[in-house]
mmCIF file of C-alpha atoms in Angstrom:
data_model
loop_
_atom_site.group_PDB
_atom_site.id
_atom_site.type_symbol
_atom_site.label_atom_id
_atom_site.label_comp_id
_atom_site.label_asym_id
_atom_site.label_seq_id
_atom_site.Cartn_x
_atom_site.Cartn_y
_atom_site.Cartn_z
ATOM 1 C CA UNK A 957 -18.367 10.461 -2.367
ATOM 2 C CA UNK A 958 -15.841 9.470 -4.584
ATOM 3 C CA UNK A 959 -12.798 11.285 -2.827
ATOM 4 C CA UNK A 960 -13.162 10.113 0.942
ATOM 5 C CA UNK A 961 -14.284 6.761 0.294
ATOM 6 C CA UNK A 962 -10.805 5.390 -0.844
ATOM 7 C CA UNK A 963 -8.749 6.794 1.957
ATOM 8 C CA UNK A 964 -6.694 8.869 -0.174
ATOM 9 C CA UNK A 965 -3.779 9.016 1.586
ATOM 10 C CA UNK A 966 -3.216 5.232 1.679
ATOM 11 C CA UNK A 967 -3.496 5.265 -2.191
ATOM 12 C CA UNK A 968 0.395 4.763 -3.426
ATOM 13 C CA UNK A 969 1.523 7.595 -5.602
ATOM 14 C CA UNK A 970 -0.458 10.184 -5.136
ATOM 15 C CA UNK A 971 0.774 13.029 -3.815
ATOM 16 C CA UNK A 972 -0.213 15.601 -1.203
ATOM 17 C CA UNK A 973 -0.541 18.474 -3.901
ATOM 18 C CA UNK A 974 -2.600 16.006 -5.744
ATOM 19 C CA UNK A 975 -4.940 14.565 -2.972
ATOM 20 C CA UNK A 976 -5.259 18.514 -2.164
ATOM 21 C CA UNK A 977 -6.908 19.523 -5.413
ATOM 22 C CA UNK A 978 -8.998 16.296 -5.578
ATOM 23 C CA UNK A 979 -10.117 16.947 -2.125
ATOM 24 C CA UNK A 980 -11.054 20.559 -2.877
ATOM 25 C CA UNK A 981 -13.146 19.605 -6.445
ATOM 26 C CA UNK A 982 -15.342 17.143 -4.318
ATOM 27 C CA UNK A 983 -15.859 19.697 -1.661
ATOM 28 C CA UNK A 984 -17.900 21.754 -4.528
ATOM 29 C CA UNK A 985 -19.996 18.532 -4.597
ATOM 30 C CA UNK A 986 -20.175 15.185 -5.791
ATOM 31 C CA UNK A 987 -18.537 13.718 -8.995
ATOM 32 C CA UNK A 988 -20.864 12.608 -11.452
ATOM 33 C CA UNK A 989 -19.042 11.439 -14.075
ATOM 34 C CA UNK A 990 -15.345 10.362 -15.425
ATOM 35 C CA UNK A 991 -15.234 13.421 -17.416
ATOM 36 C CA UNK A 992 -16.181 15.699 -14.655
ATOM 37 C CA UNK A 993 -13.289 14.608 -12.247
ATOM 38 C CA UNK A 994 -10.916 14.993 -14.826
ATOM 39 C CA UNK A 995 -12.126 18.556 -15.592
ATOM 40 C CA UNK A 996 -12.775 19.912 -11.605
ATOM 41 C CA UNK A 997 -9.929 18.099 -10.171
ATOM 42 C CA UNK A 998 -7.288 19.174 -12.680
ATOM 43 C CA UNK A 999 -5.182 16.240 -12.328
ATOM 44 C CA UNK A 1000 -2.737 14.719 -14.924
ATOM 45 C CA UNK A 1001 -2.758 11.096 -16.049
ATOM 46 C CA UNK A 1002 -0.206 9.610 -13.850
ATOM 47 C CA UNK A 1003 -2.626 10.666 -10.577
ATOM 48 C CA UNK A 1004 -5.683 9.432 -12.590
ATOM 49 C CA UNK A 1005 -3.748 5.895 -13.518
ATOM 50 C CA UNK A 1006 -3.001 5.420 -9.666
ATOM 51 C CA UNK A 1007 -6.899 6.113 -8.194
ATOM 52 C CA UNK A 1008 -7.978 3.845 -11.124
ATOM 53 C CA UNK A 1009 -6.213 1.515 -10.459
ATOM 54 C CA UNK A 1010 -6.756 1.622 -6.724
ATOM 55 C CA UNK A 1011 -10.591 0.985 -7.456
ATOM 56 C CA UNK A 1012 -11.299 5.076 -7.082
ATOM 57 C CA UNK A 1013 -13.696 5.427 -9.832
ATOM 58 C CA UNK A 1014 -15.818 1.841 -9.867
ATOM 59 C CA UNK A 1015 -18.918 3.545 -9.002
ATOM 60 C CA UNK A 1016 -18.583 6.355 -12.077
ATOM 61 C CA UNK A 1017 -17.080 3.299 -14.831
ATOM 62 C CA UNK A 1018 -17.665 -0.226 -13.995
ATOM 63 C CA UNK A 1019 -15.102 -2.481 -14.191
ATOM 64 C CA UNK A 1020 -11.209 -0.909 -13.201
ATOM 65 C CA UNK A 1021 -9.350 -2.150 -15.779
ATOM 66 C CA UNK A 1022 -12.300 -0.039 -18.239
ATOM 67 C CA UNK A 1023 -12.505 3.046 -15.868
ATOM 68 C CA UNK A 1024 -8.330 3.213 -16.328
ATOM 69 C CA UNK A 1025 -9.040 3.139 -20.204
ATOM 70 C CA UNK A 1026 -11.544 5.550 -20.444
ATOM 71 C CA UNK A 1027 -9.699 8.228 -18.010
ATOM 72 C CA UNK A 1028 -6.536 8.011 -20.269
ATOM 73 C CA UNK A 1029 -8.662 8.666 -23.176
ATOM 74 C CA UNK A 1030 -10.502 11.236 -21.996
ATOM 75 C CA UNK A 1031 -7.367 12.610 -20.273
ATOM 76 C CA UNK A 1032 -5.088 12.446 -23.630
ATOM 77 C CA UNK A 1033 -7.722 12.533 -26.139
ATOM 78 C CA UNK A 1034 -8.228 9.567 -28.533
ATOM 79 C CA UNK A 1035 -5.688 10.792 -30.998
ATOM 80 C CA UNK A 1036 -3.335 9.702 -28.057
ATOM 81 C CA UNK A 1037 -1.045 6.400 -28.349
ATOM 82 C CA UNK A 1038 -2.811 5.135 -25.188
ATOM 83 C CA UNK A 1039 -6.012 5.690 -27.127
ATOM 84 C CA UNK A 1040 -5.260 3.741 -30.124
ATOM 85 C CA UNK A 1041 -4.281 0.379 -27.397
ATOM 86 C CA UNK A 1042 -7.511 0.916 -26.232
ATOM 87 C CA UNK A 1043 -9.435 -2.372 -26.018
ATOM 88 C CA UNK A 1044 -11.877 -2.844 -29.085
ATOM 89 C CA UNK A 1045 -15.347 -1.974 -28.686
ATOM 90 C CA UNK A 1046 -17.371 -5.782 -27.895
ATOM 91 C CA UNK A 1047 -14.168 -7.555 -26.121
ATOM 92 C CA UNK A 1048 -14.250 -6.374 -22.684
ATOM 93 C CA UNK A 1049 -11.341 -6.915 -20.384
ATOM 94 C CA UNK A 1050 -11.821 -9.493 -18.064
ATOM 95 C CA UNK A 1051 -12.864 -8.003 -14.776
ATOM 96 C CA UNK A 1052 -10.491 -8.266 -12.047
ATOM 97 C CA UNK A 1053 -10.797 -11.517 -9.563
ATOM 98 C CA UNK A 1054 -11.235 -10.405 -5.983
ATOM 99 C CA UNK A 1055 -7.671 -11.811 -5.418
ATOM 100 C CA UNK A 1056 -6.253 -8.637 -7.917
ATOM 101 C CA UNK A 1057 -9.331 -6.730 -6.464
ATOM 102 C CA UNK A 1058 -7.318 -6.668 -2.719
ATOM 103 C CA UNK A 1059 -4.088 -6.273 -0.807
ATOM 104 C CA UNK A 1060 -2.085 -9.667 -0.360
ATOM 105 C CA UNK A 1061 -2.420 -9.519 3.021
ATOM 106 C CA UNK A 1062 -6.124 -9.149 3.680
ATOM 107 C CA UNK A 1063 -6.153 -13.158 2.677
ATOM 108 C CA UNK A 1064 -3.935 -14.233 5.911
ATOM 109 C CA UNK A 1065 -5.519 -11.453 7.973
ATOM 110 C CA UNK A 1066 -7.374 -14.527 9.665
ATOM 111 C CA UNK A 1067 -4.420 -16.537 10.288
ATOM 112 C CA UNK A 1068 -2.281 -13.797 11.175
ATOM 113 C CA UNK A 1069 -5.131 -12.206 13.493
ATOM 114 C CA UNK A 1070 -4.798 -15.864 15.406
ATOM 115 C CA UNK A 1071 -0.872 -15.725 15.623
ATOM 116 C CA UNK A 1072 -1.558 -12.139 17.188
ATOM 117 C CA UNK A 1073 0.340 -10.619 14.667
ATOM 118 C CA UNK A 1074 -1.680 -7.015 14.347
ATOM 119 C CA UNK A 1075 -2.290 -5.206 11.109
ATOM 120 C CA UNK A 1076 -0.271 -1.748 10.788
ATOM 121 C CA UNK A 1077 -2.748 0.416 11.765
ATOM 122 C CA UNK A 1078 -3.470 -0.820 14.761
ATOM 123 C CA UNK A 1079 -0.256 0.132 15.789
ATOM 124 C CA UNK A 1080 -1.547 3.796 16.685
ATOM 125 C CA UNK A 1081 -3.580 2.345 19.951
ATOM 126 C CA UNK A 1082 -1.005 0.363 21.755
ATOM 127 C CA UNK A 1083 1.376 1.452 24.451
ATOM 128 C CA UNK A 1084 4.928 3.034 23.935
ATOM 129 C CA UNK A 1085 6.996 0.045 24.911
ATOM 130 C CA UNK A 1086 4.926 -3.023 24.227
ATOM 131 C CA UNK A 1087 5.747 -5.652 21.996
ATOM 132 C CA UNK A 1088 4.482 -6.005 18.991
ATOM 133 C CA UNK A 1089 4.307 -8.317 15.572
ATOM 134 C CA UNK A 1090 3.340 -6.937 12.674
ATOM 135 C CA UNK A 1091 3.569 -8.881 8.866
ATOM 136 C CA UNK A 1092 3.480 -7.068 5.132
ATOM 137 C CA UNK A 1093 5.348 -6.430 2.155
ATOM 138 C CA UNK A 1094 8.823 -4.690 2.588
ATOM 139 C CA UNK A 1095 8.520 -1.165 0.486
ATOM 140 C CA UNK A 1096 10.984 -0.030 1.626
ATOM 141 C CA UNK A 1097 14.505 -0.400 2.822
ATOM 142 C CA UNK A 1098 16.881 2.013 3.825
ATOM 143 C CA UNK A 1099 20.374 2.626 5.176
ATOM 144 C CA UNK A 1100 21.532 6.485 5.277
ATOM 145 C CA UNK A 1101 25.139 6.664 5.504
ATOM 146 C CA UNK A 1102 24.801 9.133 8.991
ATOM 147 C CA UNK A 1103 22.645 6.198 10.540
ATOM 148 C CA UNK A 1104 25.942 4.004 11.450
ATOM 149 C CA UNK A 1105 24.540 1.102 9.827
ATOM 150 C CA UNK A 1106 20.688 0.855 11.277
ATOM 151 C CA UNK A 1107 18.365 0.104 8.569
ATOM 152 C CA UNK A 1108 15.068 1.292 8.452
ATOM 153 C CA UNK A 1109 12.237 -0.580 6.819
ATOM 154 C CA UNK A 1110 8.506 -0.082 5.948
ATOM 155 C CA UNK A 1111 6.534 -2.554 5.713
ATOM 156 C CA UNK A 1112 2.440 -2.186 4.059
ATOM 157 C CA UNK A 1113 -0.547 -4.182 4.643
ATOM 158 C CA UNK A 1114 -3.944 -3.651 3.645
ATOM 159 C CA UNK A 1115 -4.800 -1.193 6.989
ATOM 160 C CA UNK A 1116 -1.307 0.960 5.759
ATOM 161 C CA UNK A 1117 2.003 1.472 6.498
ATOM 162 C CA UNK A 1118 4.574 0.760 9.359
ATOM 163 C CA UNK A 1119 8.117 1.596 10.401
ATOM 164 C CA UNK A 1120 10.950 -0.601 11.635
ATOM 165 C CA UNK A 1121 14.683 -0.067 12.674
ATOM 166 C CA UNK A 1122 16.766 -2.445 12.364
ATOM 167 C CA UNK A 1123 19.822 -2.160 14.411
ATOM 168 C CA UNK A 1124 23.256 -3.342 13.040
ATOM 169 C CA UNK A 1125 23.672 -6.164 14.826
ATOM 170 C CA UNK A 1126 19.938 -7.335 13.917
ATOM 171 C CA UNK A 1127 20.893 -6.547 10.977
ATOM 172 C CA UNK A 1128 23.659 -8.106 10.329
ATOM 173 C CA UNK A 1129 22.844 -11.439 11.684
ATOM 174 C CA UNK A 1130 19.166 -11.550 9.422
ATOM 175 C CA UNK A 1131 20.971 -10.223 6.233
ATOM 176 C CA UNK A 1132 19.344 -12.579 4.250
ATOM 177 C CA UNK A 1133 15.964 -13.094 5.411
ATOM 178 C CA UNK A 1134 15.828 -9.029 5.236
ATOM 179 C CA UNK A 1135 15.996 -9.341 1.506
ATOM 180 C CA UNK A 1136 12.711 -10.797 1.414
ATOM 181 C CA UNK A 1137 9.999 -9.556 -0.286
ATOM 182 C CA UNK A 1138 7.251 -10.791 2.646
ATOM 183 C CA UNK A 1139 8.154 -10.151 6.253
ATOM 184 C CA UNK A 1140 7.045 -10.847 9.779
ATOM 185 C CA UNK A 1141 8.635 -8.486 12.059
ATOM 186 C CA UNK A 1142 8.801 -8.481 16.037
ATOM 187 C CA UNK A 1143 9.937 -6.002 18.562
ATOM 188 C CA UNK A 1144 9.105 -2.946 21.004
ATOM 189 C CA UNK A 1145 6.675 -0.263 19.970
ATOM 190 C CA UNK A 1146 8.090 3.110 20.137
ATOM 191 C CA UNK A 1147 5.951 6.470 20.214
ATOM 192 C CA UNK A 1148 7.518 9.364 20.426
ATOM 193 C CA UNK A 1149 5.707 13.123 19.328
ATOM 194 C CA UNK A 1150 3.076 11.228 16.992
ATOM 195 C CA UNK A 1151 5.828 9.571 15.190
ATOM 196 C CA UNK A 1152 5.700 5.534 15.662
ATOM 197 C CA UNK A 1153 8.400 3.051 14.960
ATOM 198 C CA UNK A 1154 9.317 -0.640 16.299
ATOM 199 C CA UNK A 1155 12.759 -1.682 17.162
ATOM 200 C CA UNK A 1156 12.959 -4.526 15.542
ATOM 201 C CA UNK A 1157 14.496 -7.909 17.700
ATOM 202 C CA UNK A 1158 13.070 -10.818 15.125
ATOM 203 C CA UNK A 1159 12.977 -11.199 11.589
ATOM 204 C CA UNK A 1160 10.829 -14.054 10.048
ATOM 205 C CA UNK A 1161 11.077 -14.405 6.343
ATOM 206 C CA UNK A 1162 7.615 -15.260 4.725
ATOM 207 C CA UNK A 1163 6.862 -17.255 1.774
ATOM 208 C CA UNK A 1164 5.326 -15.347 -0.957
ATOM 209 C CA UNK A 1165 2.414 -17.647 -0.574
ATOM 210 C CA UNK A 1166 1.748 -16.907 3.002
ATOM 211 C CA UNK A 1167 3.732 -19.707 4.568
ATOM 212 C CA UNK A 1168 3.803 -18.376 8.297
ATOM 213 C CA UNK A 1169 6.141 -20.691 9.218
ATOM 214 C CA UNK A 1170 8.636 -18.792 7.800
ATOM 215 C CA UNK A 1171 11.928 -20.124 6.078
ATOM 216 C CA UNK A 1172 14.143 -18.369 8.765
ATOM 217 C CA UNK A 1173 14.391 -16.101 11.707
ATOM 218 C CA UNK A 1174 16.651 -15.154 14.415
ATOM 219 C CA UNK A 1175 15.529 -13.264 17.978
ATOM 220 C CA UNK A 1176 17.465 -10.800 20.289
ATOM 221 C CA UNK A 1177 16.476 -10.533 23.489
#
């Protein structure tokens, strides 16, 4: 069950059009080989690099690093210049450590859980208006010139996504600890027709190690 195992829409660059045809090659029945997704899903090598390299195919190649390898051959052909860098034959890559294996963030869910700082998805079952705190890599950051200075910013952690505005004056003030890579981000929970966002009130900049302390923050109220 290849397809639904890995969740496919929390697997970064793959597109609807792409999960579609994926989707609609398993429901014919199960993959049994490398060679058999590529040929019943139809996809290129870009959306074959990304569900390699999200772990998609361990149980048809072991070993990620080999099962990326081996759909770029198959997918180019071996006359390809991603065949020729192709490992040689008796020096295997070394298999990926459980650290490369998982998202950054599933090694402080345990700390964070005790914090009560909740993991983006379970955003979806609290209440409109509650306050929330929610940690996870920035994304994304935007500021569309019609939004009179709010930023928006998504933040990912190993459950998925979430979505933050940052108002200007939030903004403003936390300029610098909003450049961060690593964020822990407070405020009120907003649902509104299925869509979910936090208005942001504190910004706590993380260190890339997982220092929750944090190297700075400032809180509206």
């Amino acid at each position: 069950a290849l397809a639904l195992r890995i969740g496919l829409r929390l697997v970064r660059g793959l597109g609807p059009k792409a999960r579609d045809r994926l989707q609609a090659a398993r429901r014919e029945g199960p993959f049994h080989s490398v060679e058999d997704v590529i040929q019943r899903s139809g996809l290129g090598a870009p959306e074959l690099r990304v569900l390699a390299e999200a772990g998609a195919f361990e149980s048809l190649w072991p070993g990620r690093r080999e099962a990326l390898w081996e759909l770029l051959r198959q997918a180019r052909g071996d006359a390809g210049p991603l065949a020729r860098r192709r490992p040689a034959q008796g020096r295997p890559l070394r298999p990926l450590s459980k650290l490369e294996r998982v998202h950054p963030m599933e090694h402080l869910r345990d700390e964070l859980t005790r914090r009560g700082i909740l993991p983006t998805g379970a955003l979806k079952d609290r209440r409109s208006g509650e306050t929330v705190k929610v940690a996870g890599l920035v994304i994304c950051r935007q500021r569309p010139g019609t939004a009179k200075g709010v930023m928006f910013v998504t933040l990912e952690d190993e459950t998925g996504f979430a979505n933050f505005v940052v108002m200007p004056d939030v903004r403003e003030t936390c300029r610098d600890s909003l450049r961060a890579p690593l964020l822990l981000l407070e405020g009120t929970l907003e649902k509104e027709q299925g869509v979910v966002n936090v208005l942001t009130r504190r910004v706590v900049r993380l260190g890339l190690a997982g220092d929750l302390g944090g190297s700075s923050s400032r809180d509206y109220r």
